[in-house]
Tab-separated table of C-alpha atoms and ligand atoms in Angstrom:
chain	number	residue	atom	x	y	z
A	23	MET	CA	-18.560	4.745	-13.520
A	24	VAL	CA	-15.924	6.975	-15.066
A	25	THR	CA	-14.461	5.704	-18.339
A	26	GLN	CA	-11.215	6.996	-19.840
A	27	ASP	CA	-13.009	9.421	-22.190
A	28	LYS	CA	-14.963	10.864	-19.220
A	29	MET	CA	-11.944	11.551	-17.012
A	30	GLN	CA	-11.771	15.238	-17.953
A	31	GLU	CA	-15.480	15.733	-17.245
A	32	PHE	CA	-15.059	13.951	-13.931
A	33	VAL	CA	-12.171	16.223	-12.895
A	34	ALA	CA	-14.202	19.287	-13.984
A	35	TRP	CA	-17.180	18.034	-11.942
A	36	ALA	CA	-14.951	17.525	-8.879
A	37	LYS	CA	-13.836	21.160	-9.136
A	38	ARG	CA	-17.294	22.574	-9.922
A	39	ARG	CA	-18.953	20.807	-7.018
A	40	GLY	CA	-16.288	21.548	-4.391
A	41	VAL	CA	-14.992	17.989	-4.130
A	42	ILE	CA	-11.327	18.286	-5.172
A	43	PHE	CA	-9.407	21.337	-6.474
A	44	ALA	CA	-5.912	21.706	-7.886
A	45	SER	CA	-3.852	23.065	-5.002
A	46	SER	CA	-2.320	26.596	-4.896
A	47	GLU	CA	-4.416	27.522	-7.924
A	48	ILE	CA	-4.133	31.287	-7.461
A	49	TYR	CA	-0.356	30.911	-7.886
A	50	GLY	CA	-0.676	28.746	-10.969
A	51	GLY	CA	-1.001	25.510	-9.013
A	52	LEU	CA	1.569	23.019	-7.789
A	53	SER	CA	1.815	19.954	-9.962
A	54	ASN	CA	-0.006	16.906	-8.658
A	55	SER	CA	-1.077	18.554	-5.459
A	56	TYR	CA	-4.773	18.729	-4.560
A	57	ASP	CA	-7.063	20.286	-1.973
A	58	TYR	CA	-10.425	18.949	-0.840
A	59	GLY	CA	-13.354	21.377	-0.996
A	60	SER	CA	-16.472	21.607	1.157
A	61	ILE	CA	-17.944	18.374	-0.226
A	62	GLY	CA	-14.666	16.487	-0.558
A	63	VAL	CA	-13.576	17.139	3.020
A	64	GLU	CA	-16.866	15.798	4.409
A	65	MET	CA	-16.546	12.627	2.330
A	66	LYS	CA	-12.910	12.159	3.263
A	67	ASN	CA	-13.688	12.607	6.974
A	68	LYS	CA	-16.508	10.077	6.748
A	69	LEU	CA	-14.387	7.519	4.903
A	70	ARG	CA	-11.588	7.853	7.449
A	71	ALA	CA	-14.075	7.491	10.304
A	72	HIS	CA	-15.661	4.458	8.625
A	73	TRP	CA	-12.256	2.759	8.311
A	74	TRP	CA	-11.471	3.551	11.961
A	75	ARG	CA	-14.846	2.219	13.102
A	76	THR	CA	-14.412	-1.033	11.153
A	77	MET	CA	-10.767	-1.602	11.957
A	78	VAL	CA	-10.517	-0.292	15.531
A	79	GLN	CA	-13.776	0.481	17.299
A	80	SER	CA	-15.707	-2.595	16.115
A	81	ARG	CA	-13.046	-5.034	17.268
A	82	ASP	CA	-11.643	-6.165	20.618
A	83	ASP	CA	-8.220	-6.975	19.194
A	84	ILE	CA	-7.149	-3.705	17.534
A	85	VAL	CA	-6.200	-0.402	19.154
A	86	GLY	CA	-5.262	2.953	17.671
A	87	LEU	CA	-2.191	5.176	17.703
A	88	ASP	CA	-1.256	8.661	16.521
A	89	SER	CA	2.507	8.989	16.190
A	90	ALA	CA	4.615	11.933	14.995
A	91	ILE	CA	5.322	12.545	11.318
A	92	ILE	CA	8.981	13.437	11.842
A	93	LEU	CA	10.680	10.596	13.678
A	94	ASN	CA	14.259	10.074	14.766
A	95	PRO	CA	16.147	9.490	11.464
A	96	LYS	CA	17.543	6.260	12.948
A	97	VAL	CA	14.038	4.813	12.448
A	98	TRP	CA	14.449	5.027	8.664
A	99	GLU	CA	17.923	3.557	8.771
A	100	ALA	CA	16.686	0.598	10.798
A	101	ALA	CA	13.618	0.161	8.587
A	102	GLY	CA	15.836	0.019	5.500
A	103	HIS	CA	14.338	3.125	3.911
A	104	THR	CA	17.512	5.218	3.810
A	105	GLU	CA	19.018	2.534	1.596
A	106	ASN	CA	16.092	0.793	-0.091
A	107	PHE	CA	13.157	3.170	-0.404
A	108	THR	CA	14.097	4.034	-3.956
A	109	ASP	CA	12.627	3.975	-7.443
A	110	PRO	CA	14.707	3.482	-10.583
A	111	LEU	CA	15.079	6.873	-12.304
A	112	VAL	CA	16.143	7.678	-15.864
A	113	GLU	CA	16.586	11.029	-17.580
A	114	ASP	CA	15.571	11.871	-21.167
A	115	LEU	CA	18.920	12.987	-22.635
A	116	VAL	CA	17.240	15.638	-24.823
A	117	THR	CA	14.429	17.145	-22.725
A	118	HIS	CA	16.014	16.270	-19.336
A	119	LYS	CA	12.608	15.142	-18.097
A	120	ARG	CA	12.804	12.345	-15.573
A	121	TYR	CA	10.904	9.065	-15.654
A	122	ARG	CA	10.543	5.888	-13.649
A	123	ALA	CA	12.564	3.315	-15.551
A	124	ASP	CA	10.157	0.505	-14.693
A	125	HIS	CA	7.226	2.500	-16.165
A	126	LEU	CA	8.763	2.905	-19.647
A	127	GLU	CA	7.443	0.809	-22.507
A	128	ASP	CA	10.900	0.725	-24.099
A	129	PRO	CA	13.611	0.833	-21.388
A	130	THR	CA	15.996	2.673	-23.755
A	131	LYS	CA	13.587	5.481	-24.780
A	132	SER	CA	11.523	8.156	-23.061
A	133	PRO	CA	7.809	8.565	-23.947
A	134	ASP	CA	8.990	11.365	-26.313
A	135	GLY	CA	11.101	8.825	-28.215
A	136	ASN	CA	14.472	10.238	-27.071
A	137	PRO	CA	17.304	8.115	-25.662
A	138	VAL	CA	17.535	7.907	-21.878
A	139	GLY	CA	20.604	7.880	-19.634
A	140	GLU	CA	21.634	5.198	-17.191
A	141	VAL	CA	19.282	4.051	-14.430
A	142	LYS	CA	19.886	5.660	-11.036
A	143	ASN	CA	18.219	4.774	-7.760
A	144	PHE	CA	16.313	7.772	-6.448
A	145	ASN	CA	15.329	7.872	-2.755
A	146	LEU	CA	11.680	8.878	-2.363
A	147	MET	CA	11.911	10.281	1.159
A	148	PHE	CA	11.468	14.048	1.600
A	149	LYS	CA	14.411	15.456	3.525
A	150	THR	CA	14.110	18.301	5.977
A	151	SER	CA	16.291	19.677	8.725
A	152	ILE	CA	15.701	20.145	12.411
A	153	GLY	CA	17.042	23.242	14.135
A	154	PRO	CA	17.154	27.006	13.512
A	155	VAL	CA	20.369	27.130	11.467
A	156	GLU	CA	20.356	24.855	8.490
A	157	GLU	CA	24.088	24.049	8.508
A	158	ASP	CA	24.025	22.953	12.145
A	159	ALA	CA	20.729	21.172	11.876
A	160	SER	CA	20.396	17.447	11.689
A	161	VAL	CA	18.768	15.866	8.683
A	162	ALA	CA	15.319	14.410	9.223
A	163	TYR	CA	12.659	12.932	6.970
A	164	LEU	CA	8.919	13.310	6.517
A	165	ARG	CA	7.571	9.807	7.017
A	166	PRO	CA	6.974	7.900	3.761
A	167	GLU	CA	4.662	5.405	5.527
A	168	THR	CA	2.732	5.556	8.795
A	169	CYS	CA	3.569	2.041	9.963
A	170	GLN	CA	7.069	2.730	11.345
A	171	GLY	CA	5.484	4.897	14.044
A	172	ILE	CA	3.567	1.771	15.035
A	173	PHE	CA	6.612	-0.529	15.125
A	174	ILE	CA	8.698	1.790	17.291
A	175	ASN	CA	5.797	2.103	19.738
A	176	PHE	CA	4.923	-1.599	19.682
A	177	LYS	CA	6.217	-2.425	23.143
A	178	GLN	CA	4.626	0.644	24.780
A	179	VAL	CA	1.233	-0.061	23.245
A	180	PHE	CA	1.506	-3.778	24.102
A	181	GLU	CA	2.293	-2.971	27.721
A	182	THR	CA	-0.369	-0.266	28.140
A	183	SER	CA	-3.321	-1.604	26.143
A	184	ARG	CA	-3.831	-4.979	27.894
A	185	GLN	CA	-3.745	-6.756	24.545
A	186	LYS	CA	-2.329	-10.224	23.856
A	187	ILE	CA	-0.915	-11.630	20.621
A	188	PRO	CA	-2.634	-11.711	18.139
A	189	PHE	CA	-3.590	-8.057	18.155
A	190	GLY	CA	-3.297	-5.012	15.936
A	191	ILE	CA	-2.334	-1.336	16.075
A	192	ALA	CA	-3.909	1.067	13.585
A	193	GLN	CA	-2.897	4.531	12.506
A	194	VAL	CA	-4.212	7.067	9.988
A	195	GLY	CA	-2.208	10.050	8.821
A	196	LYS	CA	-0.236	11.869	6.182
A	197	SER	CA	2.700	10.273	4.413
A	198	PHE	CA	5.069	11.921	1.957
A	199	ARG	CA	6.934	10.502	-1.039
A	200	ASN	CA	8.904	12.444	-3.599
A	201	GLU	CA	7.355	10.389	-6.415
A	202	ILE	CA	9.160	10.605	-9.758
A	203	THR	CA	5.968	10.328	-11.785
A	204	PRO	CA	2.904	11.298	-9.797
A	205	GLY	CA	-0.325	11.567	-11.739
A	206	ASN	CA	-3.781	10.369	-12.663
A	207	PHE	CA	-5.483	12.962	-10.483
A	208	THR	CA	-5.223	11.966	-6.792
A	209	PHE	CA	-4.089	8.388	-7.562
A	210	ARG	CA	-0.414	9.120	-7.009
A	211	THR	CA	0.588	12.334	-5.250
A	212	ARG	CA	3.565	13.422	-3.172
A	213	GLU	CA	1.506	14.072	-0.063
A	214	PHE	CA	-1.273	11.627	0.829
A	215	GLU	CA	-3.031	10.029	3.744
A	216	GLN	CA	-2.580	6.388	4.682
A	217	MET	CA	-4.754	4.089	6.783
A	218	GLU	CA	-2.517	1.300	8.042
A	219	MET	CA	-2.968	-1.505	10.517
A	220	GLU	CA	-0.180	-3.753	11.776
A	221	PHE	CA	-1.485	-7.065	13.105
A	222	PHE	CA	1.034	-8.854	15.364
A	223	VAL	CA	0.794	-12.647	15.279
A	224	ARG	CA	2.631	-15.830	16.180
A	225	PRO	CA	4.865	-16.860	13.233
A	226	ASP	CA	3.012	-20.160	12.762
A	227	GLU	CA	-0.280	-18.280	12.411
A	228	ALA	CA	0.929	-15.683	9.895
A	229	ASP	CA	-0.480	-17.415	6.792
A	230	LYS	CA	-3.896	-17.829	8.399
A	231	TRP	CA	-4.074	-14.149	9.355
A	232	PHE	CA	-2.787	-13.047	5.977
A	233	GLU	CA	-5.707	-14.836	4.260
A	234	PHE	CA	-8.094	-13.403	6.829
A	235	TRP	CA	-7.023	-9.786	6.226
A	236	VAL	CA	-6.966	-10.080	2.438
A	237	ASN	CA	-10.620	-11.201	2.551
A	238	GLU	CA	-11.662	-8.680	5.179
A	239	ARG	CA	-10.214	-5.794	3.230
A	240	LEU	CA	-11.621	-6.894	-0.116
A	241	ASN	CA	-15.065	-7.216	1.473
A	242	TRP	CA	-14.732	-3.763	3.030
A	243	TYR	CA	-14.663	-2.212	-0.444
A	244	ILE	CA	-17.467	-4.453	-1.737
A	245	ASN	CA	-19.570	-3.542	1.304
A	246	LEU	CA	-19.024	0.127	0.425
A	247	GLY	CA	-20.672	-0.527	-2.926
A	248	ILE	CA	-17.606	-0.793	-5.201
A	249	LYS	CA	-18.629	-3.043	-8.090
A	250	LYS	CA	-17.131	-6.518	-7.681
A	251	GLU	CA	-16.125	-6.725	-11.339
A	252	ASN	CA	-13.923	-3.633	-10.830
A	253	LEU	CA	-11.903	-5.264	-8.039
A	254	LYS	CA	-9.376	-8.091	-8.124
A	255	LEU	CA	-6.612	-9.604	-6.017
A	256	VAL	CA	-3.109	-9.699	-7.435
A	257	LYS	CA	-0.271	-11.572	-5.744
A	258	HIS	CA	3.181	-9.983	-6.118
A	259	PRO	CA	5.802	-12.251	-7.676
A	260	LYS	CA	8.785	-12.864	-5.361
A	261	SER	CA	10.993	-10.668	-7.582
A	262	ALA	CA	8.707	-7.629	-7.068
A	263	LEU	CA	8.409	-7.794	-3.273
A	264	ALA	CA	9.354	-4.748	-1.191
A	265	HIS	CA	12.529	-5.167	0.891
A	266	TYR	CA	10.518	-5.980	4.050
A	267	SER	CA	7.932	-8.337	2.576
A	268	LYS	CA	7.637	-12.133	2.678
A	269	GLY	CA	4.489	-11.960	0.553
A	270	THR	CA	2.133	-9.232	-0.684
A	271	THR	CA	-1.304	-9.301	-2.290
A	272	ASP	CA	-2.729	-6.117	-3.776
A	273	ILE	CA	-6.381	-5.258	-4.045
A	274	GLU	CA	-6.523	-3.728	-7.514
A	275	TYR	CA	-9.216	-1.510	-9.020
A	276	LYS	CA	-10.093	-1.065	-12.676
A	277	TYR	CA	-9.302	2.657	-13.015
A	278	PRO	CA	-10.267	4.546	-16.191
A	279	TRP	CA	-6.590	4.194	-17.233
A	280	GLY	CA	-6.372	0.469	-16.390
A	281	TRP	CA	-5.939	-1.883	-13.420
A	282	GLY	CA	-3.867	-0.505	-10.553
A	283	GLU	CA	-3.231	-0.827	-6.818
A	284	LEU	CA	-5.859	0.292	-4.352
A	285	GLU	CA	-4.530	-1.352	-1.179
A	286	GLY	CA	-1.684	-3.737	-0.362
A	287	ILE	CA	-1.734	-6.509	2.241
A	288	ALA	CA	1.758	-7.653	3.221
A	289	ASN	CA	3.260	-10.325	5.402
A	290	ARG	CA	6.185	-8.337	6.842
A	291	GLY	CA	7.415	-11.293	8.928
A	292	ASP	CA	9.554	-10.129	11.864
A	293	PHE	CA	11.551	-7.750	9.649
A	294	ASP	CA	10.631	-4.446	11.279
A	295	LEU	CA	10.645	-5.454	14.946
A	296	THR	CA	13.925	-7.344	14.514
A	297	GLN	CA	15.527	-4.340	12.796
A	298	HIS	CA	14.349	-1.937	15.514
A	299	GLN	CA	15.559	-4.341	18.211
A	300	LYS	CA	18.969	-4.479	16.539
A	301	HIS	CA	19.296	-0.732	15.977
A	302	SER	CA	17.782	0.516	19.250
A	303	GLY	CA	19.039	-2.227	21.543
A	304	LYS	CA	15.515	-2.520	23.022
A	305	ASP	CA	13.902	-5.919	23.396
A	306	MET	CA	10.945	-6.282	21.024
A	307	SER	CA	10.018	-9.851	21.946
A	308	VAL	CA	6.925	-10.973	23.828
A	309	PHE	CA	6.387	-13.936	26.132
A	310	ASP	CA	4.032	-16.694	24.999
A	311	GLU	CA	2.123	-17.998	28.031
A	312	THR	CA	1.245	-21.324	26.384
A	313	THR	CA	4.655	-22.334	25.040
A	314	LYS	CA	6.580	-20.414	27.739
A	315	GLU	CA	8.778	-19.009	24.989
A	316	LYS	CA	9.907	-15.530	24.030
A	317	PHE	CA	9.461	-14.604	20.384
A	318	ILE	CA	9.336	-11.629	18.062
A	319	PRO	CA	5.848	-11.398	16.576
A	320	TRP	CA	5.294	-11.445	12.829
A	321	VAL	CA	3.261	-8.725	11.215
A	322	ILE	CA	0.367	-8.813	8.752
A	323	GLU	CA	-0.249	-5.355	7.321
A	324	PRO	CA	-3.281	-4.121	5.387
A	325	ALA	CA	-2.093	-0.720	4.077
A	326	ALA	CA	-4.682	1.491	2.412
A	327	GLY	CA	-4.581	4.999	0.968
A	328	LEU	CA	-7.372	7.325	2.062
A	329	ASP	CA	-7.139	9.602	-0.979
A	330	ARG	CA	-6.965	6.627	-3.310
A	331	ALA	CA	-9.904	4.865	-1.645
A	332	LEU	CA	-11.984	8.049	-1.934
A	333	LEU	CA	-10.984	8.412	-5.583
A	334	VAL	CA	-12.155	4.839	-6.228
A	335	LEU	CA	-15.475	5.472	-4.465
A	336	LEU	CA	-16.031	8.591	-6.578
A	337	LEU	CA	-14.981	6.962	-9.870
A	338	ASP	CA	-17.208	3.957	-9.228
A	339	ALA	CA	-20.268	5.958	-8.153
A	340	TRP	CA	-20.119	8.747	-10.746
A	341	GLN	CA	-22.690	8.568	-13.531
A	342	ASP	CA	-23.589	11.042	-16.231
A	343	PHE	CA	-26.684	11.340	-18.392
A	344	LYS	CA	-26.671	13.374	-21.575
A	345	ASN	CA	-30.396	14.117	-21.603
A	346	GLY	CA	-31.294	13.837	-17.977
A	347	ARG	CA	-32.386	10.763	-16.080
A	348	SER	CA	-35.623	9.225	-17.336
A	349	GLY	CA	-38.457	11.558	-16.559
A	350	ASN	CA	-36.115	13.840	-14.675
A	351	ALA	CA	-34.830	16.105	-17.444
A	352	ASP	CA	-34.769	19.607	-16.048
A	353	LYS	CA	-36.219	21.791	-18.793
A	354	SER	CA	-34.833	24.931	-17.226
A	355	ALA	CA	-31.285	23.607	-17.321
A	356	ASP	CA	-28.797	24.276	-20.081
A	357	PRO	CA	-29.373	21.455	-22.619
A	358	ASN	CA	-25.606	21.110	-22.985
A	359	ASP	CA	-25.342	20.465	-19.277
A	360	LEU	CA	-24.579	16.913	-18.406
A	361	GLU	CA	-26.665	15.575	-15.590
A	362	VAL	CA	-24.399	13.925	-13.059
A	363	MET	CA	-25.428	11.570	-10.302
A	364	LEU	CA	-23.166	10.267	-7.570
A	365	SER	CA	-24.582	6.999	-6.275
A	366	VAL	CA	-22.100	6.780	-3.430
A	367	ASP	CA	-22.778	4.749	-0.273
A	368	GLN	CA	-24.874	6.872	2.058
A	369	ARG	CA	-22.363	6.453	4.903
A	370	ILE	CA	-19.785	8.356	2.822
A	371	ALA	CA	-22.056	10.982	1.194
A	372	ALA	CA	-21.108	14.523	2.279
A	373	TYR	CA	-24.640	15.249	3.472
A	374	ASP	CA	-26.930	12.698	5.097
A	375	ALA	CA	-29.938	14.628	3.801
A	376	ALA	CA	-31.065	17.903	2.264
A	377	VAL	CA	-34.066	19.818	3.534
A	378	LEU	CA	-35.972	21.893	0.996
A	379	PRO	CA	-39.036	24.054	1.491
A	380	LEU	CA	-41.103	23.558	-1.689
A	381	ILE	CA	-41.323	27.324	-2.127
A	382	LYS	CA	-39.500	30.210	-0.499
A	383	LYS	CA	-42.424	31.206	1.757
A	384	GLU	CA	-43.556	30.953	5.349
A	385	PRO	CA	-44.526	28.796	7.098
A	386	LEU	CA	-42.729	26.278	4.843
A	387	GLN	CA	-39.336	27.887	5.520
A	388	LYS	CA	-39.925	27.914	9.273
A	389	PHE	CA	-40.939	24.237	9.331
A	390	ALA	CA	-38.005	23.305	7.095
A	391	LYS	CA	-35.559	25.062	9.423
A	392	GLU	CA	-37.076	23.277	12.418
A	393	LEU	CA	-36.530	19.985	10.626
A	394	VAL	CA	-32.894	20.953	9.921
A	395	ASP	CA	-32.365	21.664	13.635
A	396	LYS	CA	-33.934	18.354	14.587
A	397	LEU	CA	-31.836	16.334	12.147
A	398	ARG	CA	-28.670	18.154	13.229
A	399	ALA	CA	-29.481	17.424	16.867
A	400	ASP	CA	-29.627	13.736	15.811
A	401	GLY	CA	-26.049	14.059	14.547
A	402	LYS	CA	-26.917	14.297	10.837
A	403	ASN	CA	-25.053	16.525	8.412
A	404	VAL	CA	-27.827	18.393	6.618
A	405	PHE	CA	-27.925	20.885	3.765
A	406	TYR	CA	-30.697	23.500	3.641
A	407	ASP	CA	-31.606	24.873	0.210
A	408	GLU	CA	-34.489	27.168	-0.675
A	409	SER	CA	-33.328	28.696	-3.960
A	410	GLY	CA	-34.247	27.545	-7.458
A	411	SER	CA	-36.865	25.173	-8.811
A	412	ILE	CA	-37.418	22.021	-6.794
A	413	GLY	CA	-36.216	19.879	-9.763
A	414	ARG	CA	-33.034	21.861	-9.938
A	415	ARG	CA	-32.468	21.535	-6.199
A	416	TYR	CA	-32.907	17.736	-6.414
A	417	ARG	CA	-30.381	17.694	-9.241
A	418	ARG	CA	-27.820	19.634	-7.216
A	419	GLN	CA	-28.097	17.094	-4.415
A	420	ASP	CA	-27.900	14.124	-6.842
A	421	GLU	CA	-24.671	15.580	-8.190
A	422	ILE	CA	-22.976	15.408	-4.802
A	423	GLY	CA	-24.580	12.124	-3.752
A	424	THR	CA	-27.011	13.263	-1.025
A	425	PRO	CA	-29.070	10.077	-0.507
A	426	VAL	CA	-32.373	11.724	0.418
A	427	CYS	CA	-34.108	15.108	0.131
A	428	TYR	CA	-36.893	16.040	2.529
A	429	THR	CA	-39.324	18.511	0.991
A	430	VAL	CA	-41.542	20.530	3.250
A	431	ASP	CA	-44.631	21.109	1.088
A	432	PHE	CA	-48.290	22.055	1.388
A	433	GLU	CA	-49.243	18.608	2.665
A	434	THR	CA	-46.951	19.275	5.603
A	435	ILE	CA	-49.295	21.995	6.776
A	436	GLU	CA	-52.813	21.759	8.102
A	437	ASP	CA	-54.515	24.908	9.400
A	438	GLY	CA	-51.132	26.586	9.587
A	439	GLN	CA	-49.840	23.785	11.812
A	440	HIS	CA	-47.068	21.253	11.141
A	441	LYS	CA	-48.573	17.798	10.488
A	442	GLY	CA	-45.197	16.164	10.895
A	443	THR	CA	-45.018	14.704	7.394
A	444	VAL	CA	-42.685	15.596	4.517
A	445	THR	CA	-41.950	14.226	1.055
A	446	ALA	CA	-38.850	12.023	1.072
A	447	ARG	CA	-37.260	11.885	-2.366
A	448	ASP	CA	-34.759	9.061	-2.926
A	449	ARG	CA	-31.583	9.842	-4.900
A	450	ASP	CA	-31.241	6.509	-6.709
A	451	SER	CA	-34.857	5.598	-7.540
A	452	MET	CA	-36.139	9.209	-7.603
A	453	GLU	CA	-39.179	7.807	-5.789
A	454	GLN	CA	-41.129	10.194	-3.609
A	455	LYS	CA	-43.072	9.086	-0.603
A	456	ARG	CA	-44.678	10.656	2.440
A	457	VAL	CA	-42.800	10.068	5.624
A	458	THR	CA	-43.340	11.194	9.175
A	459	LEU	CA	-40.408	12.968	10.773
A	460	THR	CA	-41.369	14.153	14.222
B	15	GAP	N1	3.454	0.435	4.850
B	15	GAP	C1	3.303	-0.186	3.578
B	15	GAP	C2	3.045	0.777	2.512
B	15	GAP	O1	3.178	1.980	2.688
B	15	GAP	P1	2.393	0.958	-0.013
B	15	GAP	O2	1.824	-0.079	-0.941
B	15	GAP	O3	3.622	1.680	-0.431
B	15	GAP	O4	2.607	0.203	1.364
B	15	GAP	C3	0.008	1.628	0.834
B	15	GAP	O5	1.257	2.033	0.332
B	15	GAP	C4	-1.105	2.383	0.162
B	15	GAP	O6	-0.897	3.797	0.276
B	15	GAP	C5	-1.220	2.143	-1.341
B	15	GAP	O7	-1.960	0.967	-1.617
B	15	GAP	C6	-1.976	3.382	-1.796
B	15	GAP	O8	-3.368	3.247	-1.554
B	15	GAP	C7	-1.417	4.444	-0.863
B	15	GAP	N2	-0.335	5.195	-1.556
B	15	GAP	C8	0.965	4.841	-1.653
B	15	GAP	N3	1.653	5.779	-2.351
B	15	GAP	C9	0.764	6.745	-2.688
B	15	GAP	C10	0.871	7.983	-3.420
B	15	GAP	N4	2.023	8.425	-3.895
B	15	GAP	N5	-0.268	8.721	-3.592
B	15	GAP	C11	-1.465	8.289	-3.089
B	15	GAP	N6	-1.594	7.142	-2.399
B	15	GAP	C12	-0.509	6.368	-2.191
């Protein structure tokens, strides 16, 4: 687990191992913008796919959607974002730096101790314009949440997916918010990916489904190996509810800098569908076969952040050892080198396995490459590595969380032939055993 004093080392590790880089680095970077490297992108893809499998493909009552990022601006008017999607902003009267008023310890002073001006509401939506000539173009927005694409398509999906209430629509994609104070690595950025699911229910069943989704989502993180003591549920007080919410519970994580939101589960009532019905003039109600009544469904929304969920997985799984893991100190390594181990769930690890010929010689290399081909044909993401001492190669894989290394060694060979066995070395226990992989 990453503690506050290890945060810098963790960020340096993420860069060194190709997990997450500061974006636009060759131009001096762009504040609070990040890119995912060769390891990070694999993990992010797997986490997204795992969410989709759990929320959509493993259930009969949820279907997917992929809507556009730039929607008709009327969507944001109807959803209340043009007016209400704001944060309170204050300016330091000396440095002219801007801060979120509700994040200041003393509401009259900036973190530099200078007086601040009056609080202004700052809209977080990124504006853009559609059309070749800016003056003639109409204003549009980059979506600040993925769920509005779901609400405006509700009727079409309902009519084409053969679903009945209760059912859900899920969407994953980029959202954009011009955050006043982004920070804490990828925790709060201006461009991020959301994984949202809107579950449409009868109003009298909303409380039941709310409880259900809070528990499902909490267990999703626990099942992924996040330590239970680092997770908690926090109910929003009525005064802190978003403009659309009848009730929200956050799943919070104990970050190195303190407890903070990981995912929010909201009871949005009939707010969004009613607003879109009003503004578009299109009927958003459904017919209940049992009561023979028309009604506008209520919505229970588990809204997660993909970047934030990956950050939590990394923070929770990251471990460092000053002098190497017991019995595993690599004598050839720089003694000042920290040994890092990422004990991340194997479903999210960038590589499913690494294949290593014990030495860089035939026929070990040939057999190792055959094993790589076989594992890849089975759909596994495999890393082949033949350079450096075997201890060092194990360490490299531990650092990026590869759950198992298969070593093709002399026991693999008999009379120049492949016996079909290799040494399987486990990341967490460091145990080595002979396994047959034919
Ligand atoms: N549709 C509801 C909604 O968007 P939210 O609590 O504003 O709710 C949901 O966002 C999740 O999206 C958050 O719990 C967080 O994981 C992620 N998220 C929100 N803003 C973010 C930001 N600026 N950077 C990274 N992730 C963010």
